[in-house]
Coordinates of C-alpha atoms and ligand atoms in Angstrom, one line a residue:
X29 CA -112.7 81.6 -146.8
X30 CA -114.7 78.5 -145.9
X31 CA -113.8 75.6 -146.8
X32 CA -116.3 72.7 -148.3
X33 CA -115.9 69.2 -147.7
X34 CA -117.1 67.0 -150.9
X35 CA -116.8 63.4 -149.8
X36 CA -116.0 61.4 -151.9
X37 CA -118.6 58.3 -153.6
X38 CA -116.3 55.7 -153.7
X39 CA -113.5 55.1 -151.4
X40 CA -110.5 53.4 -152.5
X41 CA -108.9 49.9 -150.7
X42 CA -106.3 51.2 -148.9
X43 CA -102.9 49.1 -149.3
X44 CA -102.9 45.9 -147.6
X45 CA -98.6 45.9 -147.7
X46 CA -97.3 48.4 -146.3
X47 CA -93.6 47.6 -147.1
X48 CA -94.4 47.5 -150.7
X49 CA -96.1 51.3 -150.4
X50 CA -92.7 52.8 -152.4
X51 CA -93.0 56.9 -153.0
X52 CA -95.6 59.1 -154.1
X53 CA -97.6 56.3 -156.4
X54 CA -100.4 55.5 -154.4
X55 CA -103.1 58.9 -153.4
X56 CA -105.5 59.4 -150.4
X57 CA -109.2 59.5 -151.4
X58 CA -109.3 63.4 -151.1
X59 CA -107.8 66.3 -152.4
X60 CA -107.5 69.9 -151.4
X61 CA -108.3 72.5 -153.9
X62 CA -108.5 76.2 -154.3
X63 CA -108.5 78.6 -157.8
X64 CA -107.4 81.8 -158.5
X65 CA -109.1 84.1 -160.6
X66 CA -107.1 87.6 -161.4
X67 CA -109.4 90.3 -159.9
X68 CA -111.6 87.9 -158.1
X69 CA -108.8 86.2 -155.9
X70 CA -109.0 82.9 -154.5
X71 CA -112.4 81.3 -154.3
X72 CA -114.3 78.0 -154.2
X73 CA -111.6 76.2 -151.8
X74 CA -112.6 73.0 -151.2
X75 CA -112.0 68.9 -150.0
X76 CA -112.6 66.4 -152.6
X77 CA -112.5 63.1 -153.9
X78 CA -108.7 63.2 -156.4
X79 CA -109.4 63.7 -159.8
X80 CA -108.2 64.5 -162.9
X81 CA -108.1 68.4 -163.8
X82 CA -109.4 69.5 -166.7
X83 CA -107.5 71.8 -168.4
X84 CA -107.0 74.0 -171.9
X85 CA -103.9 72.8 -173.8
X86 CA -103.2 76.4 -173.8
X87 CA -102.9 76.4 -170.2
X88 CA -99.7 78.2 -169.3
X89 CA -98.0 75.8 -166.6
X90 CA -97.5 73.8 -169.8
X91 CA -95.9 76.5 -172.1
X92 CA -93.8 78.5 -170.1
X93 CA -93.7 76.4 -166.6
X94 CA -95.4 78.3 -163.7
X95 CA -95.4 75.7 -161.2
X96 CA -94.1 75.3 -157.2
X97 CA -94.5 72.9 -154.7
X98 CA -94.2 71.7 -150.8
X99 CA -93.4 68.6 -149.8
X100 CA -94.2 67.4 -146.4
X101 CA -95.4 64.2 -144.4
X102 CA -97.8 63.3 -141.7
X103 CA -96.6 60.8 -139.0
X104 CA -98.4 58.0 -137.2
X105 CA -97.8 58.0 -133.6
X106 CA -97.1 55.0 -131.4
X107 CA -100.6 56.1 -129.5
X108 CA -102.3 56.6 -132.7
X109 CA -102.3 60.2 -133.4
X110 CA -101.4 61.8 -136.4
X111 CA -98.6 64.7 -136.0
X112 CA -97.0 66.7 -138.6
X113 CA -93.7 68.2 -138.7
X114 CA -93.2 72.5 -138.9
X115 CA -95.8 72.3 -141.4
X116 CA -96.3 76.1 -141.1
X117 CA -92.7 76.4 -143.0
X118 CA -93.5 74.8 -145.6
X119 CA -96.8 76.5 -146.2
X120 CA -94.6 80.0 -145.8
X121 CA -92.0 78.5 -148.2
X122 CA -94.5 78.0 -150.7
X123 CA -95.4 81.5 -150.5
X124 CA -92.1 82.8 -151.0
X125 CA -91.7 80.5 -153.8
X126 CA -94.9 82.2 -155.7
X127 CA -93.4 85.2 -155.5
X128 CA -89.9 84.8 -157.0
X129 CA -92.7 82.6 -160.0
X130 CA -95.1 85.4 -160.1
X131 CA -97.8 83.0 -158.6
X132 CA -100.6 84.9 -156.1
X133 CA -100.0 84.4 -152.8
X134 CA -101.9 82.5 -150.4
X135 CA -102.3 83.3 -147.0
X136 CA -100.1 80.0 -145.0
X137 CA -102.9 79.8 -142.1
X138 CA -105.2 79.1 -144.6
X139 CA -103.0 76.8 -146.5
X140 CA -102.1 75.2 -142.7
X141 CA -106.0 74.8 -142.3
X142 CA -106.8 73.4 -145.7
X143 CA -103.9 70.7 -145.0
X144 CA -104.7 69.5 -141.2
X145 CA -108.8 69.2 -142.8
X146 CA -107.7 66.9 -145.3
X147 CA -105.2 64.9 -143.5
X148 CA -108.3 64.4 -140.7
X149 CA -110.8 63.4 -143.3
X150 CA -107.9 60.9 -145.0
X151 CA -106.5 60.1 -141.6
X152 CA -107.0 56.5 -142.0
X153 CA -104.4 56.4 -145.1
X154 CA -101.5 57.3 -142.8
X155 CA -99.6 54.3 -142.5
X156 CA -98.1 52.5 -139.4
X157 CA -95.5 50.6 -140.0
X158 CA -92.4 52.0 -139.2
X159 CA -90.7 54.5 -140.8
X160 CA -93.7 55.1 -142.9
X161 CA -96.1 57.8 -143.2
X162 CA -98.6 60.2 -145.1
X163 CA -96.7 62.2 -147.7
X164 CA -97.9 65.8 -148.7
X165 CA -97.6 67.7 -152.0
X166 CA -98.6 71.0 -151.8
X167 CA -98.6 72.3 -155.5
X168 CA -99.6 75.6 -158.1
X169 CA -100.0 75.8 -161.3
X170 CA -100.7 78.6 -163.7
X171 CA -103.9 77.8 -165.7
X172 CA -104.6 80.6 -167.9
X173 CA -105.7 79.1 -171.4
X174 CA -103.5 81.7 -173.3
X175 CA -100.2 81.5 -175.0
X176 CA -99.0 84.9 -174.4
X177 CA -95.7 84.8 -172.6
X178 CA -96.2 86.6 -169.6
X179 CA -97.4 85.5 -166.2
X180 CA -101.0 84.1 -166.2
X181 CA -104.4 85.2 -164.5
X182 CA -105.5 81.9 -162.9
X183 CA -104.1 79.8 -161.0
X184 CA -104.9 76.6 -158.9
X185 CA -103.6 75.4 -155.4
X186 CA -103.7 71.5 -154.7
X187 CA -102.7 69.4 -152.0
X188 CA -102.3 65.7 -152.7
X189 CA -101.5 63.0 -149.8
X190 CA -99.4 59.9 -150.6
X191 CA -99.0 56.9 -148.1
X192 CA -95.3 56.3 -148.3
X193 CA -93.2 53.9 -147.6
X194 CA -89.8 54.1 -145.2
X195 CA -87.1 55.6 -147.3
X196 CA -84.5 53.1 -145.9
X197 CA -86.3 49.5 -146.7
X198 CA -82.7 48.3 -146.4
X199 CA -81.6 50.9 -143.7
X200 CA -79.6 53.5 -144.1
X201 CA -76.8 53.3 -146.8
X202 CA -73.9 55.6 -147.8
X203 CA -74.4 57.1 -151.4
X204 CA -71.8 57.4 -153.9
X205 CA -71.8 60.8 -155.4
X206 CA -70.6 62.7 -158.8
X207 CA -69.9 66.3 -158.4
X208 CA -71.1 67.9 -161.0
X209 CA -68.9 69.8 -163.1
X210 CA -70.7 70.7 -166.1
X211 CA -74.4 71.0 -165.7
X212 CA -75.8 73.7 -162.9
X213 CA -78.7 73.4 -161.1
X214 CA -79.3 77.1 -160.5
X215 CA -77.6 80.4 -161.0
X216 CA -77.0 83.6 -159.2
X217 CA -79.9 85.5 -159.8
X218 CA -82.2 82.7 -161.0
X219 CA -84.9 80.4 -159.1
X220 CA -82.6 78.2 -157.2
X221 CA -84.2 79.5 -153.9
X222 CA -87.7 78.9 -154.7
X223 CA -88.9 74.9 -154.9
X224 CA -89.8 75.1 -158.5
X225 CA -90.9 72.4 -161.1
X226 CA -88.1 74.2 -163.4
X227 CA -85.4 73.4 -161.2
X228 CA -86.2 69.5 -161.3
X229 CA -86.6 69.7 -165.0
X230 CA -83.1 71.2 -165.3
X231 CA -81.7 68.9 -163.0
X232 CA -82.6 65.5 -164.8
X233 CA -80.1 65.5 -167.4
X234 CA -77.1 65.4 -164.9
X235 CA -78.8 63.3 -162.6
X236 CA -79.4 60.9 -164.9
X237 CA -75.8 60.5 -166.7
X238 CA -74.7 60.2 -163.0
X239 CA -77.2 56.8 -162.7
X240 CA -75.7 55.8 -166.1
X241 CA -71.6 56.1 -164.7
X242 CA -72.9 54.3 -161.3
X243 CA -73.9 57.3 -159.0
X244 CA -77.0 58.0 -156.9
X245 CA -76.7 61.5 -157.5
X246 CA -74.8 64.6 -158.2
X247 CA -73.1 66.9 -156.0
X248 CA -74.3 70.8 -157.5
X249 CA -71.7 73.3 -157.6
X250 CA -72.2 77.1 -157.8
X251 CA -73.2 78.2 -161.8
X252 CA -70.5 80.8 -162.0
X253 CA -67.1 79.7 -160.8
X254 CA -68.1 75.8 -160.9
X255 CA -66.0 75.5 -157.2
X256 CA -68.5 75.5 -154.5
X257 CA -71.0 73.3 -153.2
X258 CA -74.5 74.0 -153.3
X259 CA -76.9 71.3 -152.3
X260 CA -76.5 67.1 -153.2
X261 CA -79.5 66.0 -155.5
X262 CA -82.8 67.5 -154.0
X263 CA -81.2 68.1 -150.8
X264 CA -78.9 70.3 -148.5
X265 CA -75.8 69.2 -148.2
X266 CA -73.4 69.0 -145.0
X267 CA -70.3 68.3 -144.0
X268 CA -68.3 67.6 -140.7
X269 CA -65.0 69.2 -140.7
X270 CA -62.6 69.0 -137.5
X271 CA -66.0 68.1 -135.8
X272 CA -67.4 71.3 -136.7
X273 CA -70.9 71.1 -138.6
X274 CA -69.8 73.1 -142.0
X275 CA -72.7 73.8 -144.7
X276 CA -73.3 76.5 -147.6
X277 CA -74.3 79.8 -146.6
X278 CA -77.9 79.9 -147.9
X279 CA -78.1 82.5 -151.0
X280 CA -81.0 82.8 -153.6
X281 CA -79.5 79.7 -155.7
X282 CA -79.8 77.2 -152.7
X283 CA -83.3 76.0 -151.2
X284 CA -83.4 76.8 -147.6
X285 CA -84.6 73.3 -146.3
X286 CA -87.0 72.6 -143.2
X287 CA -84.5 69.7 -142.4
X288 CA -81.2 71.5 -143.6
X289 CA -82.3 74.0 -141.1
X290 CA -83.8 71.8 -138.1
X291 CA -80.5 69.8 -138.2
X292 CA -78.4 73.2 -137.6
X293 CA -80.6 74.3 -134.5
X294 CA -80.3 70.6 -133.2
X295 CA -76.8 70.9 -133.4
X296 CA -76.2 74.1 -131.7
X297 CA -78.8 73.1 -129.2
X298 CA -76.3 70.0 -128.3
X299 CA -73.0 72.5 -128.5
X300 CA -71.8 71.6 -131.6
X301 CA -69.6 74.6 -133.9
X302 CA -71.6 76.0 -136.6
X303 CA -70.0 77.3 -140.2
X304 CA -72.5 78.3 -142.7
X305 CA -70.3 80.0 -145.6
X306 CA -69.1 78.8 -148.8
X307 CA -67.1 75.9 -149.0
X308 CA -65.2 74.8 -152.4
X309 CA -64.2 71.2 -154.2
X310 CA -60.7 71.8 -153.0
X311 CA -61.7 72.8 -149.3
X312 CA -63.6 69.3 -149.3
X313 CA -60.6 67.2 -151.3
X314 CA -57.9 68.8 -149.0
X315 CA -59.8 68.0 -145.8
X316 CA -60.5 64.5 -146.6
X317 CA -56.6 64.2 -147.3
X318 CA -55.7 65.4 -144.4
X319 CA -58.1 63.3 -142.5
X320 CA -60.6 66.2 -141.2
X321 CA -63.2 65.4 -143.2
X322 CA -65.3 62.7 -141.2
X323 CA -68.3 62.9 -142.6
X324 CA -70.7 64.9 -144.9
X325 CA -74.5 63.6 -145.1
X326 CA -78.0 65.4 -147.0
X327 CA -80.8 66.5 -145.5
X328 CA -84.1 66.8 -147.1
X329 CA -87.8 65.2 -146.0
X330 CA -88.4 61.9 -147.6
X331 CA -84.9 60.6 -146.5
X332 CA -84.5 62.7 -143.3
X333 CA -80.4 62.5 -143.8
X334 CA -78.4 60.7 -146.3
X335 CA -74.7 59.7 -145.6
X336 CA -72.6 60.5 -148.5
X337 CA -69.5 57.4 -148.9
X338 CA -67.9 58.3 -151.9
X339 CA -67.5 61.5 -153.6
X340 CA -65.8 61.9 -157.3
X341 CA -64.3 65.3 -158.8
X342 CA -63.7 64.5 -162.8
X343 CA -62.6 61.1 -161.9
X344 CA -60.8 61.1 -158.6
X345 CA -62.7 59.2 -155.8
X346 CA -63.2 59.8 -152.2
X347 CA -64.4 57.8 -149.4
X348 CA -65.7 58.9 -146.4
X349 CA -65.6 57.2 -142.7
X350 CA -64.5 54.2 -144.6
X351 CA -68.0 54.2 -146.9
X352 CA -70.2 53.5 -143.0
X353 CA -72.5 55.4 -141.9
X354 CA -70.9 58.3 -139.6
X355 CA -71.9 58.8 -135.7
X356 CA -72.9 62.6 -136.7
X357 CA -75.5 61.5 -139.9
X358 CA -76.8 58.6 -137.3
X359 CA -77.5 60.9 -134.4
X360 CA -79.0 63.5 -135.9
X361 CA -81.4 61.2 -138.0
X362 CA -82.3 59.6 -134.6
X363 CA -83.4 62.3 -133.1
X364 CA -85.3 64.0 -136.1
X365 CA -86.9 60.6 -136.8
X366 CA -87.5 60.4 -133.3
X367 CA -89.6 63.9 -133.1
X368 CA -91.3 63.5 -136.3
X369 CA -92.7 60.2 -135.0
X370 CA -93.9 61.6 -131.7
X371 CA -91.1 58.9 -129.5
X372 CA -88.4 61.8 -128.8
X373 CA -89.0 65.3 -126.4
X374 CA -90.1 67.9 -128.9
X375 CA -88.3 70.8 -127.1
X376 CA -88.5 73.2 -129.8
X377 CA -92.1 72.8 -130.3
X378 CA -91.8 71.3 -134.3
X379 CA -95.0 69.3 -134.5
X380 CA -99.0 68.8 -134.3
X381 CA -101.1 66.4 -133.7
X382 CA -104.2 67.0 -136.2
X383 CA -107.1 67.4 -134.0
X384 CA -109.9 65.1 -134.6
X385 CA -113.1 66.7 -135.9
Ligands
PLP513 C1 -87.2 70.3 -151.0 C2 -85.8 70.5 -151.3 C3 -84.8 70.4 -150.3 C4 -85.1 69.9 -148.9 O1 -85.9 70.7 -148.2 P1 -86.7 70.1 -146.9 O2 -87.5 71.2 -146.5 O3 -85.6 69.7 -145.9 O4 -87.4 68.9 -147.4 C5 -83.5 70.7 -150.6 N1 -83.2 71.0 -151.9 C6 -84.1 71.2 -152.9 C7 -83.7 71.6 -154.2 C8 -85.4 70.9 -152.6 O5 -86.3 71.0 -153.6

């Protein structure tokens, strides 16, 4: 499928301060876009100035919720050059994502292509100061004007880019966390696998209470027996126990992370032990008592890894390596950081530069 490029009439001032760029508030002046037509298949995929949709009331993604997305960045190299980060994984996750939602799928080279045109045509909008760069939201919707409830007919694939600003404006800090022991955030059997607007919506609630008591965010724990841990927030979750790297076994209620999963191969690459299995409340609680829980961190994209200094079980506290941030946490987001901005050896071949053209 070719792919037309639209320019756009009127470019947009870029940001003049960069340290004031925050997340996911300012947009590119292009878009990616590609429709769906039931019978007809994808068509009409093309680069274009951002702007509104137009779309029926009736459309299903707001009745009954068909939507996924990717999120991923583009980096500015010391040199210059624009790299992004496995990009290919998140263009396959998405596709595994459309089929647990009933979504078409759409072939990841071509959704690889469509990405690395925009990012050249919008190139100038990745940002350089560091720590920042050019965030991507790969997203798609259901847009059948119908209310019947069953999957729809149409759909639309967009791909939005986002100057971002470093996560850590302040540098890295320990988060206090509330594990959750009411609300779940998936369940065996449901969508927990697939990165799903539905999951965010049912996440909210808890999240939210969590900001009221004092928290940054809640720790999930497995829907049926409320004991084990799943993932912290909108990321994977990790611990270090007796030095060994301990995480959930991924299942179909945890979202198998680009990050989650580049820290593991790191990590065995440098000789550290490996656990992926389940680990409970009490596993955690008794470790940290007996002093063999060092450290636990999150991994997800826009903060690369998160230290976790305090964790709270129905109001009993924990604090972890003394509420610092751990040697583990800080290595490993020195040498991802260091990759994704092009300043580390990329042994494991992770990113691209996006060819000029
Ligand atoms: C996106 C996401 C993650 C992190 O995935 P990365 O590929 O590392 O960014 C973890 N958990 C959930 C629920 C997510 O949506």
């Amino acid at each position: 499928m070719d792919i037309k490029i639209i320019k756009t009439k009127e470019f947009k001032d870029k940001p003049m301060d960069e340290s004031k760029l925050g997340f996911g508030k300012i947009f590119s002046d292009h878009m990616f876009i590609v429709e769906y037509d039931e019978g007809q298949g994808w068509h009409d995929a093309r680069i274009q100035a951002v702007e509104n949709l137009s779309l029926h009331p009736a459309s299903s993604v707001f009745h009954y919720g068909q939507e996924i997305f990717e999120g991923a960045k583009a980096y500015r190299r010391d040199d210059g050059e624009i790299q992004v980060f496995r990009l290919m994984d998140n263009c396959k996750r998405l596709v595994n994502s459309a089929i647990r939602s009933s979504m078409p799928e759409l072939d990841p080279e071509f959704q690889y292509e469509a990405i690395m045109q925009l990012i050249n045509l919008d190139r100038d909008w990745v940002p350089q100061s560091e720590g920042t760069s050019l965030y991507l939201r790969p997203t798609m919707i259901s847009s059948t004007p119908a209310l019947g409830a069953h999957s729809a007919h149409n759909f639309i694939y967009f791909v939005l880019c986002s100057p971002s600003g470093s996560y850590y404006t302040n540098g890295m800090q320990p988060v206090r966390i509330r594990i959750e022991a009411f609300y779940a955030r998936s369940v065996k059997g449901g969508m927990g696998r697939a990165k799903a607007g539905g999951n965010y919506a049912a996440s909210f609630k808890a999240t939210k209470e969590a900001h009221n008591d004092g928290f940054d965010q809640v720790l999930w724990l497995d829907g049926v027996h409320k004991k084990y841990v799943q993932e912290v927030g909108a990321m994977n979750i990790i611990f270090v126990i007796d030095g060994v790297i301990v995480t959930p076994d991924l299942g179909d209620t945890i979202l198998p992370g680009i990050t989650r999963a580049s820290v593991l191969q790191l990590a065995a690459d440098l000789g550290y032990k490996i656990e992926e299995r389940p680990i409970s409340v009490e596993e955690i609680y008794e470790a940290h008592s007996s002093g063999r829980l060092s450290e636990s961190f999150g991994t997800g994209t826009a903060a690369v890894i998160s230290p976790v200094g305090e964790y709270c079980y129905r109001g009993e506290s924990i604090i972890l390596n003394n509420n610092e941030i751990g040697p583990v946490a800080q290595r490993f987001y020195d040498l991802l950081t260091g990759i994704q901005f092009g300043r580390a050896e990329d042994k494991f071949g992770w990113t691209n530069v996006v060819p000029r053209r």
